Short mmCIF file of C-alpha atoms in Angstrom, two decimals:
data_model
loop_
_atom_site.label_atom_id
_atom_site.label_comp_id
_atom_site.label_asym_id
_atom_site.label_seq_id
_atom_site.Cartn_x
_atom_site.Cartn_y
_atom_site.Cartn_z
CA MET A 222 -0.15 0.18 0.28
CA LYS A 223 2.48 2.77 0.82
CA LYS A 224 4.46 1.45 -2.09
CA THR A 225 1.13 2.35 -3.88
CA LEU A 226 0.99 6.09 -2.44
CA LEU A 227 4.94 6.67 -2.67
CA SER A 228 4.45 5.64 -6.84
CA THR A 229 1.28 7.88 -6.96
CA SER A 230 3.03 11.44 -5.41
CA LEU A 231 5.83 10.63 -7.61
CA TYR A 232 3.36 10.05 -10.39
CA LEU A 233 1.37 13.76 -9.73
CA SER A 234 5.13 14.85 -9.09
CA VAL A 235 6.36 14.86 -11.81
CA CYS A 236 3.53 13.80 -14.82
CA CYS A 237 1.23 16.71 -13.43
CA THR A 238 3.91 19.30 -13.92
CA ALA A 239 2.34 19.19 -17.68
CA HIS A 240 -0.30 21.62 -19.64
CA ALA A 241 -1.91 19.90 -22.47
CA ALA A 242 -1.33 22.75 -25.47
CA PRO A 243 -4.43 24.84 -26.14
CA THR A 244 -8.03 24.15 -28.11
CA LEU A 245 -9.54 25.66 -30.57
CA LEU A 246 -13.29 25.94 -29.60
CA THR A 247 -15.79 26.46 -32.06
CA SER A 248 -19.06 26.64 -29.88
CA ALA A 249 -20.16 28.83 -27.00
CA ALA A 250 -21.82 25.95 -25.45
CA ASP A 251 -18.66 24.18 -24.66
CA SER A 252 -17.62 23.59 -21.06
CA SER A 253 -14.30 25.51 -20.86
CA LEU A 254 -16.87 28.87 -21.46
CA ALA A 255 -19.23 27.32 -18.29
CA GLY A 256 -19.62 30.93 -16.06
CA ALA A 257 -18.14 32.39 -18.37
CA ALA A 258 -18.46 36.89 -18.60
CA THR A 259 -19.66 38.57 -21.57
CA LEU A 260 -19.38 41.74 -23.49
CA ASP A 261 -22.22 41.58 -25.05
CA PHE A 262 -20.95 46.00 -26.47
CA ASN A 263 -24.92 47.15 -25.75
CA ALA A 264 -23.84 49.60 -23.37
CA GLU A 265 -21.30 50.04 -25.20
CA PRO A 266 -21.03 54.10 -27.29
CA LEU A 267 -21.54 54.28 -30.56
CA GLY A 268 -18.15 54.87 -33.08
CA SER A 269 -14.61 54.65 -33.58
CA PHE A 270 -11.06 53.31 -31.79
CA THR A 271 -7.65 52.91 -31.49
CA SER A 272 -7.58 50.87 -28.56
CA ARG A 273 -10.79 50.65 -25.31
CA ILE A 274 -10.85 48.61 -22.11
CA PHE A 275 -13.96 47.10 -22.31
CA SER A 276 -16.03 46.65 -18.88
CA GLY A 277 -12.51 46.75 -17.29
CA ALA A 278 -11.66 43.15 -18.18
CA VAL A 279 -10.75 43.55 -22.28
CA THR A 280 -8.83 46.31 -24.49
CA PHE A 281 -9.31 45.60 -27.82
CA SER A 282 -6.57 48.13 -30.00
CA ALA A 283 -5.95 48.24 -33.45
CA ILE A 284 -3.52 50.37 -35.63
CA ASP A 285 -6.95 51.01 -38.12
CA HIS A 286 -9.64 52.25 -36.19
CA LEU A 287 -12.10 50.11 -34.91
CA PHE A 288 -15.94 50.19 -34.29
CA VAL A 289 -18.67 49.75 -31.78
CA GLU A 290 -21.17 49.02 -34.28
CA ASN A 291 -24.92 48.16 -35.03
CA THR A 292 -25.30 48.63 -39.04
CA TYR A 293 -26.17 44.96 -39.11
CA ALA A 294 -27.95 44.16 -35.77
CA GLY A 295 -29.73 40.88 -36.96
CA LEU A 296 -27.14 39.06 -39.01
CA TYR A 297 -23.59 37.62 -39.31
CA ALA A 298 -24.38 36.61 -35.38
CA ALA A 299 -24.42 39.88 -34.31
CA THR A 300 -27.50 41.44 -32.20
CA GLY A 301 -27.66 45.36 -31.12
CA ASN A 302 -24.15 47.15 -30.61
CA TYR A 303 -21.62 44.75 -32.03
CA LEU A 304 -17.05 45.56 -32.34
CA SER A 305 -15.91 45.63 -35.80
CA ASN A 306 -13.01 46.41 -37.73
CA GLN A 307 -14.65 48.68 -40.89
CA THR A 308 -12.07 46.10 -43.54
CA ASN A 309 -8.55 46.87 -40.83
CA PRO A 310 -6.02 45.23 -43.07
CA ASN A 311 -3.88 45.63 -39.51
CA PRO A 312 -4.41 42.87 -36.43
CA THR A 313 -6.45 43.07 -33.97
CA ASN A 314 -5.09 42.40 -30.47
CA ILE A 315 -7.00 41.77 -27.31
CA GLY A 316 -5.53 42.22 -24.21
CA PHE A 317 -6.99 40.53 -20.42
CA SER A 318 -6.06 43.05 -17.93
CA ALA A 319 -6.24 39.39 -15.88
CA GLY A 320 -5.70 36.13 -16.90
CA VAL A 321 -8.11 33.70 -18.51
CA SER A 322 -8.45 30.36 -18.49
CA ALA A 323 -11.08 30.13 -22.00
CA PHE A 324 -12.59 33.16 -23.81
CA GLY A 325 -14.56 33.03 -26.99
CA PHE A 326 -17.46 35.00 -29.71
CA ASN A 327 -19.68 35.17 -32.46
CA TRP A 328 -17.73 35.56 -35.66
CA GLY A 329 -19.46 37.05 -38.41
CA ALA A 330 -19.50 38.75 -41.87
CA ALA A 331 -15.34 37.55 -42.39
CA ASP A 332 -15.37 35.78 -45.75
CA GLN A 333 -11.96 35.79 -45.69
CA PRO A 334 -9.22 33.26 -43.50
CA TRP A 335 -7.84 34.51 -40.56
CA VAL A 336 -4.64 33.50 -37.90
CA LEU A 337 -5.92 33.47 -34.61
CA GLU A 338 -2.57 33.77 -31.98
CA VAL A 339 -2.92 33.21 -28.68
CA PHE A 340 0.06 34.33 -25.95
CA ASP A 341 0.23 34.12 -21.88
CA THR A 342 0.49 35.91 -19.57
CA ALA A 343 4.42 37.02 -20.17
CA SER A 344 3.95 37.74 -24.12
CA ASN A 345 4.59 34.33 -24.85
CA LEU A 346 3.31 32.68 -28.61
CA ILE A 347 1.47 29.28 -26.61
CA GLY A 348 -0.88 28.52 -29.24
CA SER A 349 -1.71 30.10 -33.03
CA PHE A 350 -4.65 28.71 -34.84
CA ASN A 351 -6.23 28.88 -38.88
CA ILE A 352 -9.42 30.41 -39.04
CA PRO A 353 -11.36 29.49 -42.25
CA ALA A 354 -13.44 32.23 -44.30
CA GLN A 355 -16.91 31.93 -43.39
CA THR A 356 -19.74 31.50 -46.09
CA ASP A 357 -23.06 31.96 -45.85
CA PRO A 358 -24.72 32.33 -43.30
CA TYR A 359 -21.29 33.95 -42.55
CA ALA A 360 -21.99 34.03 -39.39
CA GLY A 361 -19.83 31.47 -36.28
CA PHE A 362 -18.21 31.10 -32.96
CA ILE A 363 -14.39 30.89 -32.32
CA GLY A 364 -12.68 30.30 -28.89
CA ILE A 365 -9.68 29.14 -27.63
CA ASN A 366 -9.29 26.49 -23.95
CA GLY A 367 -6.05 27.68 -22.50
CA GLY A 368 -5.34 23.69 -21.69
CA GLY A 369 -4.15 24.84 -18.11
CA LEU A 370 -2.29 27.53 -19.21
CA THR A 371 -3.29 31.05 -18.09
CA ILE A 372 -3.90 33.55 -22.02
CA GLY A 373 -3.05 36.91 -21.22
CA SER A 374 -3.30 38.05 -24.73
CA ALA A 375 -4.74 37.50 -28.56
CA ARG A 376 -3.99 39.11 -31.81
CA LEU A 377 -6.54 38.16 -34.98
CA THR A 378 -4.75 39.02 -37.72
CA ASN A 379 -6.35 38.37 -42.01
CA GLN A 380 -4.65 35.73 -44.27
CA SER A 381 -6.58 37.06 -47.25
CA ASP A 382 -5.26 37.80 -50.16
CA TYR A 383 -6.77 40.85 -50.03
CA GLY A 384 -5.11 42.42 -47.76
CA TYR A 385 -8.17 43.37 -45.62
CA ASP A 386 -11.86 42.02 -44.21
CA TYR A 387 -14.78 42.96 -42.72
CA PHE A 388 -15.81 40.68 -39.61
CA LEU A 389 -17.88 41.67 -36.14
CA ILE A 390 -17.00 40.40 -32.92
CA ASP A 391 -20.16 40.41 -30.73
CA ASP A 392 -21.83 38.90 -26.77
CA PHE A 393 -17.19 38.11 -26.05
CA LYS A 394 -17.07 35.66 -23.52
CA PHE A 395 -14.67 35.25 -21.10
CA VAL A 396 -13.52 32.78 -18.08
CA SER A 397 -11.35 33.96 -14.75
CA ALA A 398 -7.87 32.25 -14.43
CA ASN A 399 -8.99 32.23 -10.97
CA GLN A 400 -12.53 31.71 -11.26
CA ASN A 401 -12.75 26.99 -11.09
CA ASN A 402 -9.86 27.43 -8.22
CA ILE A 403 -7.89 24.26 -10.45
CA PRO A 404 -4.47 23.71 -8.46
CA GLU A 405 -1.74 25.34 -10.16
CA PRO A 406 0.67 21.73 -11.63
CA THR A 407 3.19 23.56 -9.02
CA SER A 408 1.25 23.00 -6.25
CA ILE A 409 -0.18 19.62 -7.23
CA ALA A 410 3.81 18.23 -7.20
CA LEU A 411 4.60 19.23 -3.90
CA LEU A 412 1.50 18.38 -2.97
CA GLY A 413 3.30 14.66 -3.97
CA LEU A 414 6.53 15.58 -2.63
CA GLY A 415 5.02 15.75 0.92
CA VAL A 416 3.03 12.55 0.56
CA ALA A 417 6.16 11.21 -0.50
CA GLY A 418 8.44 12.29 2.65
CA LEU A 419 5.26 11.88 5.25
CA ILE A 420 5.51 7.68 3.58
CA ARG A 421 9.39 7.82 4.35
CA ARG A 422 9.06 9.12 7.80
CA ARG A 423 6.14 6.58 9.29
CA LYS A 424 8.52 3.56 7.22
CA ALA A 425 11.93 5.69 9.36
#
């Protein structure tokens, strides 16, 4: 029994320090988004900006202007106000004031391919995902499950031969990295080593 406990604790200390890779989400109902906060942009003033913090939690920015508008409300996975790029050819950056474990959003009108890059809180690239061009009705959902890694920011870059594409983002969901109170891998490893030490002392 003691040998089994020792083996288990050592397994935890070694194996549980690894993270799964971030994965692409295609549904707002994904379990990793359970309890997510949602930005619907409906309370936001209409107009253009190059950088704006929403709800004190999420920053959208681009070299060219982004827009809060409602011209296509009811179409392209958008209702009420939504965020758009007005065919902005430059990357759109998404920053989180606190790390998140997952995020996702309604994605519409994008009929050209995009790349969604995801970074940790130290700005290290932890995942890159190809987003295919949409077809009629040009509405869908994309997001990322961090796979145990904390996400600090993301970047959307158009891959069109034209160099530009129009998109709409609405109902932006994000889950705080601390929300689920899941033990950090380091904590699990320390717990495993503590159990191993206790077993050794009792054996002695």
